[in-house]
Amino acid sequence: MKVEIAKPSSFLKPLYVPQYTMLGPGPTNCHPRVMHAMSLPMISPIHDEAYQLLDEIKEGVRYILQTKYDLTMVISTSGNGAMEAAICNLAEPGETVAIAINGMWSIRAADIAEKQGTNVIRTEKTPGDVFTLDDIEQTLKEHKPVLLYLVLGESSTGTLQPMEGVGDLCHRYNCLLVLDCVPSIAVVPVYTDEWGVDVVIGSSQKGLSCPPGLAPIAFSPRAVKKIMSRKSPGPVRYFDAITLGKYWGCFGDKERLYHHTLPLSLYYALREGIALVVEEGLENVWERHRMCHKLLVDGLKKLGVDFFVKDEKLRFPGITTICLPGTDLKLVYDYILKKHSTEIGPGAGPTSGRALRIGTLGYNAKPHIVEHILKVLKDALEYAKHAQKEKILK
Ligand SMILES: *Cc1c(COP(=O)(O)O)cnc(C)c1O
């Protein structure tokens, strides 16, 4: 036999990756300590050192999610995988699942729930708006879903869902509450236990400024009871919460069962990302994000931009969505990327082609970074005005 597929020549050159200031909806730039942690040596996923690492991360995640839930852990997948995991553990095929839709992520959650064979009820709100208790109660009353999927910080539109009373309301109707906090953890307050959230999901690459690929997740005792009483086994072993929980030592068992080989470098990085939050203190982390968002909004107002989310109180401080009527958004986006090596988010889902998204998450939630993006945006707006005028004259 002969090697017929030739050597790909691209591999004979080193990998080139540009350095951007990452101010989109994620990933963000990583703290140098996080990058450094990834070069630590490999260990076996069933050695004591690995279990110690998981135990520490578990305690850190409980702090960040403000939860005492036993079944708190991290799954080796990005936020999308955590969405799949939350739904596939709680809902069985044929059961009714309600999705509160006001942006791209809830649309995706509905798609996931449908692929898993559940009966999906879509409760819709205009993108840029959030759900009231009345909106939610109507759905619960009419459809009696086993779970409600709700997004806290909606990164495609920039809203922040108020949580007062939502958990109690769901439980009164015997419905479990899944809260998508993927871009919200370590950015805005997430009070898992106090809000009565039954499954909360997060991610490593947004507020925690770690590489993408890991998702903190916690299940309430109510959620565990539902999983234990399933008539059918879950569809995906990799995401099976109980099997995973045994590996993470969540049920107090002495013996821990191998589940999968951890992407260890990512876990080292996550431990460091959590350490940075612990050192600063969660309240200070939230306050830093709030303050940077305010600085950004004040500066943006001076530039005369419009905000996609009209009600200031409903804006997610991690991601600010702006509209620039009469301005070519693609021109602005490309200019900022190429001229200033700065990545912002284009619109996505309902804001696609209608808005730009500026992320001030984690490591990048700093006053000097806010000043940088304001300066860069001002320059880009002048450039776009000029370029568009030239085009008209031609
Ligand atoms: C980013 C995001 C996700 C998906 O996370 P990935 O890590 O990109 O898979 C899910 N939900 C929300 C609200 C998000 O902002």
GROMACS .gro file of N, CA, C and O in nm, residues 122-230:
model
  436
  122ARG      N    1  -4.388   2.730   2.245
  122ARG     CA    2  -4.309   2.853   2.231
  122ARG      C    3  -4.390   2.971   2.281
  122ARG      O    4  -4.495   3.001   2.225
  123THR      N    5  -4.340   3.036   2.386
  123THR     CA    6  -4.405   3.158   2.436
  123THR      C    7  -4.319   3.274   2.392
  123THR      O    8  -4.204   3.283   2.432
  124GLU      N    9  -4.373   3.359   2.306
  124GLU     CA   10  -4.287   3.459   2.244
  124GLU      C   11  -4.307   3.600   2.295
  124GLU      O   12  -4.418   3.639   2.329
  125LYS      N   13  -4.196   3.674   2.299
  125LYS     CA   14  -4.195   3.817   2.331
  125LYS      C   15  -4.112   3.884   2.223
  125LYS      O   16  -4.023   3.822   2.166
  126THR      N   17  -4.137   4.011   2.196
  126THR     CA   18  -4.057   4.083   2.098
  126THR      C   19  -3.911   4.084   2.144
  126THR      O   20  -3.885   4.110   2.262
  127PRO      N   21  -3.817   4.055   2.054
  127PRO     CA   22  -3.675   4.063   2.092
  127PRO      C   23  -3.642   4.202   2.148
  127PRO      O   24  -3.686   4.303   2.092
  128GLY      N   25  -3.570   4.206   2.259
  128GLY     CA   26  -3.541   4.334   2.325
  128GLY      C   27  -3.632   4.354   2.444
  128GLY      O   28  -3.612   4.445   2.524
  129ASP      N   29  -3.734   4.268   2.456
  129ASP     CA   30  -3.826   4.273   2.570
  129ASP      C   31  -3.802   4.149   2.658
  129ASP      O   32  -3.733   4.057   2.617
  130VAL      N   33  -3.860   4.148   2.777
  130VAL     CA   34  -3.844   4.034   2.868
  130VAL      C   35  -3.983   3.985   2.911
  130VAL      O   36  -4.084   4.044   2.873
  131PHE      N   37  -3.986   3.879   2.990
  131PHE     CA   38  -4.113   3.818   3.030
  131PHE      C   39  -4.161   3.869   3.165
  131PHE      O   40  -4.082   3.884   3.258
  132THR      N   41  -4.292   3.892   3.176
  132THR     CA   42  -4.351   3.930   3.305
  132THR      C   43  -4.401   3.801   3.370
  132THR      O   44  -4.413   3.697   3.305
  133LEU      N   45  -4.432   3.811   3.500
  133LEU     CA   46  -4.486   3.694   3.570
  133LEU      C   47  -4.618   3.651   3.505
  133LEU      O   48  -4.649   3.532   3.497
  134ASP      N   49  -4.697   3.750   3.460
  134ASP     CA   50  -4.824   3.717   3.393
  134ASP      C   51  -4.802   3.636   3.266
  134ASP      O   52  -4.873   3.540   3.240
  135ASP      N   53  -4.703   3.680   3.186
  135ASP     CA   54  -4.672   3.605   3.061
  135ASP      C   55  -4.643   3.460   3.096
  135ASP      O   56  -4.692   3.367   3.031
  136ILE      N   57  -4.560   3.442   3.199
  136ILE     CA   58  -4.515   3.307   3.235
  136ILE      C   59  -4.632   3.226   3.290
  136ILE      O   60  -4.652   3.111   3.253
  137GLU      N   61  -4.712   3.291   3.377
  137GLU     CA   62  -4.823   3.217   3.440
  137GLU      C   63  -4.923   3.168   3.335
  137GLU      O   64  -4.973   3.055   3.345
  138GLN      N   65  -4.948   3.252   3.236
  138GLN     CA   66  -5.042   3.211   3.130
  138GLN      C   67  -5.000   3.080   3.064
  138GLN      O   68  -5.081   2.990   3.045
  139THR      N   69  -4.871   3.073   3.031
  139THR     CA   70  -4.817   2.952   2.967
  139THR      C   71  -4.826   2.832   3.060
  139THR      O   72  -4.865   2.722   3.018
  140LEU      N   73  -4.789   2.852   3.186
  140LEU     CA   74  -4.789   2.741   3.281
  140LEU      C   75  -4.930   2.687   3.300
  140LEU      O   76  -4.954   2.566   3.304
  141LYS      N   77  -5.025   2.781   3.310
  141LYS     CA   78  -5.165   2.745   3.334
  141LYS      C   79  -5.222   2.669   3.215
  141LYS      O   80  -5.285   2.565   3.229
  142GLU      N   81  -5.193   2.724   3.096
  142GLU     CA   82  -5.254   2.668   2.976
  142GLU      C   83  -5.192   2.533   2.935
  142GLU      O   84  -5.263   2.443   2.893
  143HIS      N   85  -5.058   2.522   2.946
  143HIS     CA   86  -4.991   2.405   2.886
  143HIS      C   87  -4.935   2.305   2.987
  143HIS      O   88  -4.894   2.196   2.948
  144LYS      N   89  -4.927   2.342   3.115
  144LYS     CA   90  -4.873   2.252   3.218
  144LYS      C   91  -4.742   2.184   3.176
  144LYS      O   92  -4.731   2.060   3.177
  145PRO      N   93  -4.641   2.264   3.140
  145PRO     CA   94  -4.513   2.204   3.097
  145PRO      C   95  -4.437   2.144   3.216
  145PRO      O   96  -4.458   2.186   3.330
  146VAL      N   97  -4.349   2.047   3.186
  146VAL     CA   98  -4.264   1.992   3.293
  146VAL      C   99  -4.146   2.084   3.320
  146VAL      O  100  -4.087   2.082   3.427
  147LEU      N  101  -4.109   2.163   3.219
  147LEU     CA  102  -4.002   2.261   3.243
  147LEU      C  103  -4.023   2.387   3.163
  147LEU      O  104  -4.087   2.386   3.058
  148LEU      N  105  -3.968   2.495   3.218
  148LEU     CA  106  -3.968   2.624   3.148
  148LEU      C  107  -3.822   2.662   3.126
  148LEU      O  108  -3.742   2.661   3.220
  149TYR      N  109  -3.788   2.695   3.002
  149TYR     CA  110  -3.651   2.739   2.969
  149TYR      C  111  -3.652   2.890   2.955
  149TYR      O  112  -3.727   2.947   2.876
  150LEU      N  113  -3.568   2.955   3.035
  150LEU     CA  114  -3.565   3.101   3.038
  150LEU      C  115  -3.418   3.145   3.029
  150LEU      O  116  -3.329   3.080   3.084
  151VAL      N  117  -3.394   3.257   2.962
  151VAL     CA  118  -3.257   3.308   2.947
  151VAL      C  119  -3.240   3.431   3.036
  151VAL      O  120  -3.321   3.523   3.028
  152LEU      N  121  -3.137   3.432   3.119
  152LEU     CA  122  -3.115   3.548   3.208
  152LEU      C  123  -3.056   3.664   3.127
  152LEU      O  124  -3.125   3.760   3.097
  153GLY      N  125  -2.930   3.655   3.088
  153GLY     CA  126  -2.870   3.757   3.003
  153GLY      C  127  -2.880   3.707   2.860
  153GLY      O  128  -2.824   3.603   2.827
  154GLU      N  129  -2.956   3.778   2.776
  154GLU     CA  130  -2.976   3.732   2.638
  154GLU      C  131  -2.871   3.801   2.552
  154GLU      O  132  -2.882   3.920   2.524
  155SER      N  133  -2.770   3.726   2.508
  155SER     CA  134  -2.657   3.791   2.441
  155SER      C  135  -2.685   3.831   2.298
  155SER      O  136  -2.610   3.909   2.240
  156SER      N  137  -2.793   3.781   2.237
  156SER     CA  138  -2.820   3.823   2.099
  156SER      C  139  -2.896   3.955   2.094
  156SER      O  140  -2.892   4.027   1.994
  157THR      N  141  -2.965   3.990   2.203
  157THR     CA  142  -3.040   4.116   2.205
  157THR      C  143  -2.990   4.213   2.312
  157THR      O  144  -3.006   4.334   2.299
  158GLY      N  145  -2.933   4.158   2.421
  158GLY     CA  146  -2.881   4.244   2.528
  158GLY      C  147  -2.978   4.269   2.642
  158GLY      O  148  -2.962   4.366   2.716
  159THR      N  149  -3.078   4.180   2.660
  159THR     CA  150  -3.171   4.200   2.772
  159THR      C  151  -3.127   4.122   2.895
  159THR      O  152  -3.054   4.023   2.886
  160LEU      N  153  -3.179   4.166   3.010
  160LEU     CA  154  -3.160   4.096   3.138
  160LEU      C  155  -3.298   4.064   3.194
  160LEU      O  156  -3.377   4.155   3.222
  161GLN      N  157  -3.329   3.936   3.207
  161GLN     CA  158  -3.460   3.892   3.254
  161GLN      C  159  -3.473   3.912   3.405
  161GLN      O  160  -3.391   3.858   3.481
  162PRO      N  161  -3.572   3.988   3.454
  162PRO     CA  162  -3.594   3.996   3.599
  162PRO      C  163  -3.639   3.859   3.653
  162PRO      O  164  -3.717   3.790   3.588
  163MET      N  165  -3.588   3.822   3.771
  163MET     CA  166  -3.613   3.687   3.821
  163MET      C  167  -3.704   3.679   3.943
  163MET      O  168  -3.742   3.570   3.985
  164GLU      N  169  -3.740   3.795   3.996
  164GLU     CA  170  -3.825   3.799   4.116
  164GLU      C  171  -3.954   3.717   4.096
  164GLU      O  172  -4.033   3.746   4.006
  165GLY      N  173  -3.971   3.615   4.179
  165GLY     CA  174  -4.098   3.540   4.178
  165GLY      C  175  -4.111   3.431   4.071
  165GLY      O  176  -4.207   3.354   4.075
  166VAL      N  177  -4.016   3.424   3.979
  166VAL     CA  178  -4.031   3.328   3.867
  166VAL      C  179  -4.024   3.183   3.917
  166VAL      O  180  -4.107   3.099   3.880
  167GLY      N  181  -3.926   3.155   4.004
  167GLY     CA  182  -3.909   3.018   4.054
  167GLY      C  183  -4.033   2.970   4.129
  167GLY      O  184  -4.085   2.861   4.103
  168ASP      N  185  -4.082   3.053   4.222
  168ASP     CA  186  -4.201   3.016   4.300
  168ASP      C  187  -4.319   2.989   4.210
  168ASP      O  188  -4.394   2.892   4.230
  169LEU      N  189  -4.335   3.076   4.111
  169LEU     CA  190  -4.445   3.061   4.017
  169LEU      C  191  -4.437   2.926   3.945
  169LEU      O  192  -4.536   2.852   3.937
  170CYS      N  193  -4.319   2.894   3.895
  170CYS     CA  194  -4.301   2.766   3.824
  170CYS      C  195  -4.336   2.649   3.916
  170CYS      O  196  -4.406   2.556   3.875
  171HIS      N  197  -4.288   2.655   4.038
  171HIS     CA  198  -4.308   2.542   4.128
  171HIS      C  199  -4.454   2.527   4.168
  171HIS      O  200  -4.502   2.416   4.191
  172ARG      N  201  -4.526   2.640   4.174
  172ARG     CA  202  -4.669   2.632   4.205
  172ARG      C  203  -4.742   2.550   4.097
  172ARG      O  204  -4.843   2.488   4.122
  173TYR      N  205  -4.688   2.555   3.975
  173TYR     CA  206  -4.749   2.479   3.865
  173TYR      C  207  -4.673   2.349   3.838
  173TYR      O  208  -4.685   2.290   3.731
  174ASN      N  209  -4.591   2.308   3.936
  174ASN     CA  210  -4.521   2.181   3.923
  174ASN      C  211  -4.430   2.176   3.801
  174ASN      O  212  -4.417   2.073   3.733
  175CYS      N  213  -4.369   2.290   3.771
  175CYS     CA  214  -4.284   2.303   3.653
  175CYS      C  215  -4.142   2.334   3.699
  175CYS      O  216  -4.121   2.410   3.794
  176LEU      N  217  -4.042   2.272   3.637
  176LEU     CA  218  -3.903   2.297   3.673
  176LEU      C  219  -3.851   2.417   3.592
  176LEU      O  220  -3.888   2.435   3.476
  177LEU      N  221  -3.765   2.495   3.655
  177LEU     CA  222  -3.713   2.615   3.590
  177LEU      C  223  -3.568   2.594   3.547
  177LEU      O  224  -3.480   2.569   3.630
  178VAL      N  225  -3.544   2.604   3.416
  178VAL     CA  226  -3.407   2.598   3.363
  178VAL      C  227  -3.365   2.741   3.330
  178VAL      O  228  -3.436   2.811   3.255
  179LEU      N  229  -3.254   2.786   3.385
  179LEU     CA  230  -3.210   2.923   3.359
  179LEU      C  231  -3.076   2.922   3.285
  179LEU      O  232  -2.976   2.870   3.335
  180ASP      N  233  -3.078   2.980   3.166
  180ASP     CA  234  -2.958   2.990   3.083
  180ASP      C  235  -2.878   3.113   3.130
  180ASP      O  236  -2.918   3.227   3.105
  181CYS      N  237  -2.768   3.085   3.199
  181CYS     CA  238  -2.683   3.193   3.251
  181CYS      C  239  -2.547   3.188   3.182
  181CYS      O  240  -2.446   3.229   3.240
  182VAL      N  241  -2.545   3.137   3.058
  182VAL     CA  242  -2.417   3.114   2.990
  182VAL      C  243  -2.329   3.240   2.988
  182VAL      O  244  -2.212   3.234   3.027
  183PRO      N  245  -2.382   3.358   2.946
  183PRO     CA  246  -2.296   3.477   2.950
  183PRO      C  247  -2.309   3.555   3.080
  183PRO      O  248  -2.248   3.661   3.095
  184SER      N  249  -2.387   3.506   3.174
  184SER     CA  250  -2.422   3.585   3.293
  184SER      C  251  -2.338   3.555   3.416
  184SER      O  252  -2.326   3.640   3.505
  185ILE      N  253  -2.285   3.432   3.426
  185ILE     CA  254  -2.215   3.397   3.550
  185ILE      C  255  -2.087   3.480   3.563
  185ILE      O  256  -2.018   3.506   3.465
  186ALA      N  257  -2.062   3.525   3.685
  186ALA     CA  258  -1.950   3.613   3.715
  186ALA      C  259  -1.958   3.745   3.638
  186ALA      O  260  -1.858   3.808   3.608
  187VAL      N  261  -2.080   3.783   3.602
  187VAL     CA  262  -2.105   3.912   3.535
  187VAL      C  263  -2.214   3.987   3.611
  187VAL      O  264  -2.197   4.101   3.652
  188VAL      N  265  -2.329   3.920   3.627
  188VAL     CA  266  -2.441   3.977   3.702
  188VAL      C  267  -2.478   3.879   3.814
  188VAL      O  268  -2.444   3.761   3.807
  189PRO      N  269  -2.549   3.926   3.917
  189PRO     CA  270  -2.589   3.834   4.024
  189PRO      C  271  -2.670   3.716   3.969
  189PRO      O  272  -2.761   3.735   3.888
  190VAL      N  273  -2.629   3.596   4.009
  190VAL     CA  274  -2.705   3.474   3.982
  190VAL      C  275  -2.727   3.409   4.118
  190VAL      O  276  -2.632   3.363   4.181
  191TYR      N  277  -2.851   3.413   4.167
  191TYR     CA  278  -2.885   3.357   4.298
  191TYR      C  279  -2.965   3.229   4.277
  191TYR      O  280  -3.087   3.227   4.290
  192THR      N  281  -2.894   3.122   4.240
  192THR     CA  282  -2.959   2.997   4.202
  192THR      C  283  -3.060   2.948   4.307
  192THR      O  284  -3.176   2.924   4.274
  193ASP      N  285  -3.016   2.937   4.432
  193ASP     CA  286  -3.103   2.879   4.536
  193ASP      C  287  -3.217   2.974   4.570
  193ASP      O  288  -3.333   2.934   4.578
  194GLU      N  289  -3.181   3.101   4.590
  194GLU     CA  290  -3.283   3.199   4.629
  194GLU      C  291  -3.390   3.214   4.521
  194GLU      O  292  -3.507   3.232   4.552
  195TRP      N  293  -3.351   3.208   4.396
  195TRP     CA  294  -3.447   3.220   4.286
  195TRP      C  295  -3.522   3.089   4.260
  195TRP      O  296  -3.613   3.086   4.178
  196GLY      N  297  -3.480   2.981   4.324
  196GLY     CA  298  -3.545   2.852   4.301
  196GLY      C  299  -3.523   2.798   4.160
  196GLY      O  300  -3.611   2.737   4.101
  197VAL      N  301  -3.402   2.818   4.109
  197VAL     CA  302  -3.370   2.766   3.975
  197VAL      C  303  -3.343   2.616   3.988
  197VAL      O  304  -3.273   2.573   4.080
  198ASP      N  305  -3.396   2.536   3.896
  198ASP     CA  306  -3.378   2.391   3.905
  198ASP      C  307  -3.260   2.340   3.826
  198ASP      O  308  -3.197   2.242   3.863
  199VAL      N  309  -3.231   2.404   3.713
  199VAL     CA  310  -3.105   2.376   3.644
  199VAL      C  311  -3.049   2.510   3.599
  199VAL      O  312  -3.117   2.588   3.532
  200VAL      N  313  -2.926   2.536   3.638
  200VAL     CA  314  -2.861   2.660   3.594
  200VAL      C  315  -2.740   2.619   3.512
  200VAL      O  316  -2.668   2.526   3.547
  201ILE      N  317  -2.721   2.687   3.398
  201ILE     CA  318  -2.605   2.655   3.313
  201ILE      C  319  -2.522   2.781   3.287
  201ILE      O  320  -2.575   2.891   3.277
  202GLY      N  321  -2.392   2.761   3.281
  202GLY     CA  322  -2.300   2.871   3.254
  202GLY      C  323  -2.197   2.830   3.151
  202GLY      O  324  -2.213   2.728   3.084
  203SER      N  325  -2.092   2.909   3.136
  203SER     CA  326  -1.986   2.873   3.041
  203SER      C  327  -1.854   2.928   3.090
  203SER      O  328  -1.849   3.013   3.178
  204SER      N  329  -1.747   2.876   3.032
  204SER     CA  330  -1.613   2.917   3.076
  204SER      C  331  -1.563   3.042   3.004
  204SER      O  332  -1.483   3.117   3.058
  205GLN      N  333  -1.612   3.065   2.880
  205GLN     CA  334  -1.543   3.164   2.795
  205GLN      C  335  -1.601   3.303   2.794
  205GLN      O  336  -1.555   3.388   2.722
  206LYS      N  337  -1.703   3.327   2.874
  206LYS     CA  338  -1.763   3.461   2.872
  206LYS      C  339  -1.718   3.536   2.998
  206LYS      O  340  -1.605   3.582   3.002
  207GLY      N  341  -1.801   3.541   3.101
  207GLY     CA  342  -1.762   3.615   3.221
  207GLY      C  343  -1.638   3.563   3.293
  207GLY      O  344  -1.569   3.637   3.361
  208LEU      N  345  -1.610   3.435   3.278
  208LEU     CA  346  -1.496   3.379   3.351
  208LEU      C  347  -1.363   3.395   3.276
  208LEU      O  348  -1.257   3.363   3.329
  209SER      N  349  -1.372   3.445   3.152
  209SER     CA  350  -1.249   3.472   3.074
  209SER      C  351  -1.154   3.353   3.065
  209SER      O  352  -1.032   3.368   3.078
  210CYS      N  353  -1.212   3.237   3.048
  210CYS     CA  354  -1.133   3.116   3.026
  210CYS      C  355  -1.152   3.072   2.881
  210CYS      O  356  -1.239   3.126   2.812
  211PRO      N  357  -1.077   2.973   2.835
  211PRO     CA  358  -1.102   2.925   2.699
  211PRO      C  359  -1.241   2.861   2.691
  211PRO      O  360  -1.294   2.813   2.792
  212PRO      N  361  -1.301   2.859   2.572
  212PRO     CA  362  -1.431   2.793   2.555
  212PRO      C  363  -1.417   2.642   2.577
  212PRO      O  364  -1.308   2.587   2.562
  213GLY      N  365  -1.527   2.578   2.609
  213GLY     CA  366  -1.525   2.431   2.614
  213GLY      C  367  -1.572   2.370   2.743
  213GLY      O  368  -1.587   2.248   2.750
  214LEU      N  369  -1.596   2.451   2.847
  214LEU     CA  370  -1.648   2.396   2.972
  214LEU      C  371  -1.775   2.470   3.014
  214LEU      O  372  -1.788   2.589   2.988
  215ALA      N  373  -1.865   2.397   3.080
  215ALA     CA  374  -1.992   2.458   3.121
  215ALA      C  375  -2.028   2.417   3.264
  215ALA      O  376  -2.063   2.302   3.290
  216PRO      N  377  -2.020   2.513   3.358
  216PRO     CA  378  -2.071   2.485   3.493
  216PRO      C  379  -2.220   2.458   3.486
  216PRO      O  380  -2.292   2.518   3.404
  217ILE      N  381  -2.268   2.366   3.570
  217ILE     CA  382  -2.410   2.330   3.570
  217ILE      C  383  -2.448   2.284   3.710
  217ILE      O  384  -2.367   2.220   3.779
  218ALA      N  385  -2.569   2.317   3.755
  218ALA     CA  386  -2.615   2.270   3.887
  218ALA      C  387  -2.762   2.230   3.877
  218ALA      O  388  -2.840   2.295   3.808
  219PHE      N  389  -2.796   2.120   3.946
  219PHE     CA  390  -2.932   2.066   3.946
  219PHE      C  391  -2.988   2.073   4.088
  219PHE      O  392  -2.920   2.030   4.183
  220SER      N  393  -3.110   2.120   4.104
  220SER     CA  394  -3.174   2.128   4.235
  220SER      C  395  -3.218   1.988   4.278
  220SER      O  396  -3.231   1.897   4.195
  221PRO      N  397  -3.246   1.968   4.410
  221PRO     CA  398  -3.300   1.838   4.454
  221PRO      C  399  -3.429   1.804   4.378
  221PRO      O  400  -3.452   1.687   4.346
  222ARG      N  401  -3.510   1.905   4.347
  222ARG     CA  402  -3.633   1.882   4.269
  222ARG      C  403  -3.599   1.824   4.131
  222ARG      O  404  -3.664   1.731   4.083
  223ALA      N  405  -3.496   1.881   4.068
  223ALA     CA  406  -3.453   1.832   3.936
  223ALA      C  407  -3.403   1.688   3.946
  223ALA      O  408  -3.432   1.605   3.861
  224VAL      N  409  -3.327   1.660   4.053
  224VAL     CA  410  -3.272   1.524   4.070
  224VAL      C  411  -3.387   1.424   4.085
  224VAL      O  412  -3.385   1.316   4.027
  225LYS      N  413  -3.490   1.464   4.161
  225LYS     CA  414  -3.605   1.377   4.181
  225LYS      C  415  -3.673   1.345   4.047
  225LYS      O  416  -3.708   1.230   4.019
  226LYS      N  417  -3.684   1.448   3.965
  226LYS     CA  418  -3.746   1.429   3.833
  226LYS      C  419  -3.662   1.332   3.749
  226LYS      O  420  -3.716   1.243   3.682
  227ILE      N  421  -3.530   1.349   3.754
  227ILE     CA  422  -3.442   1.261   3.675
  227ILE      C  423  -3.454   1.117   3.725
  227ILE      O  424  -3.464   1.023   3.645
  228MET      N  425  -3.459   1.100   3.858
  228MET     CA  426  -3.468   0.966   3.917
  228MET      C  427  -3.600   0.897   3.883
  228MET      O  428  -3.606   0.774   3.885
  229SER      N  429  -3.703   0.977   3.855
  229SER     CA  430  -3.833   0.915   3.830
  229SER      C  431  -3.863   0.901   3.680
  229SER      O  432  -3.978   0.876   3.641
  230ARG      N  433  -3.760   0.918   3.596
  230ARG     CA  434  -3.781   0.905   3.452
  230ARG      C  435  -3.831   0.764   3.417
  230ARG      O  436  -3.788   0.667   3.475
   0.00000   0.00000   0.00000
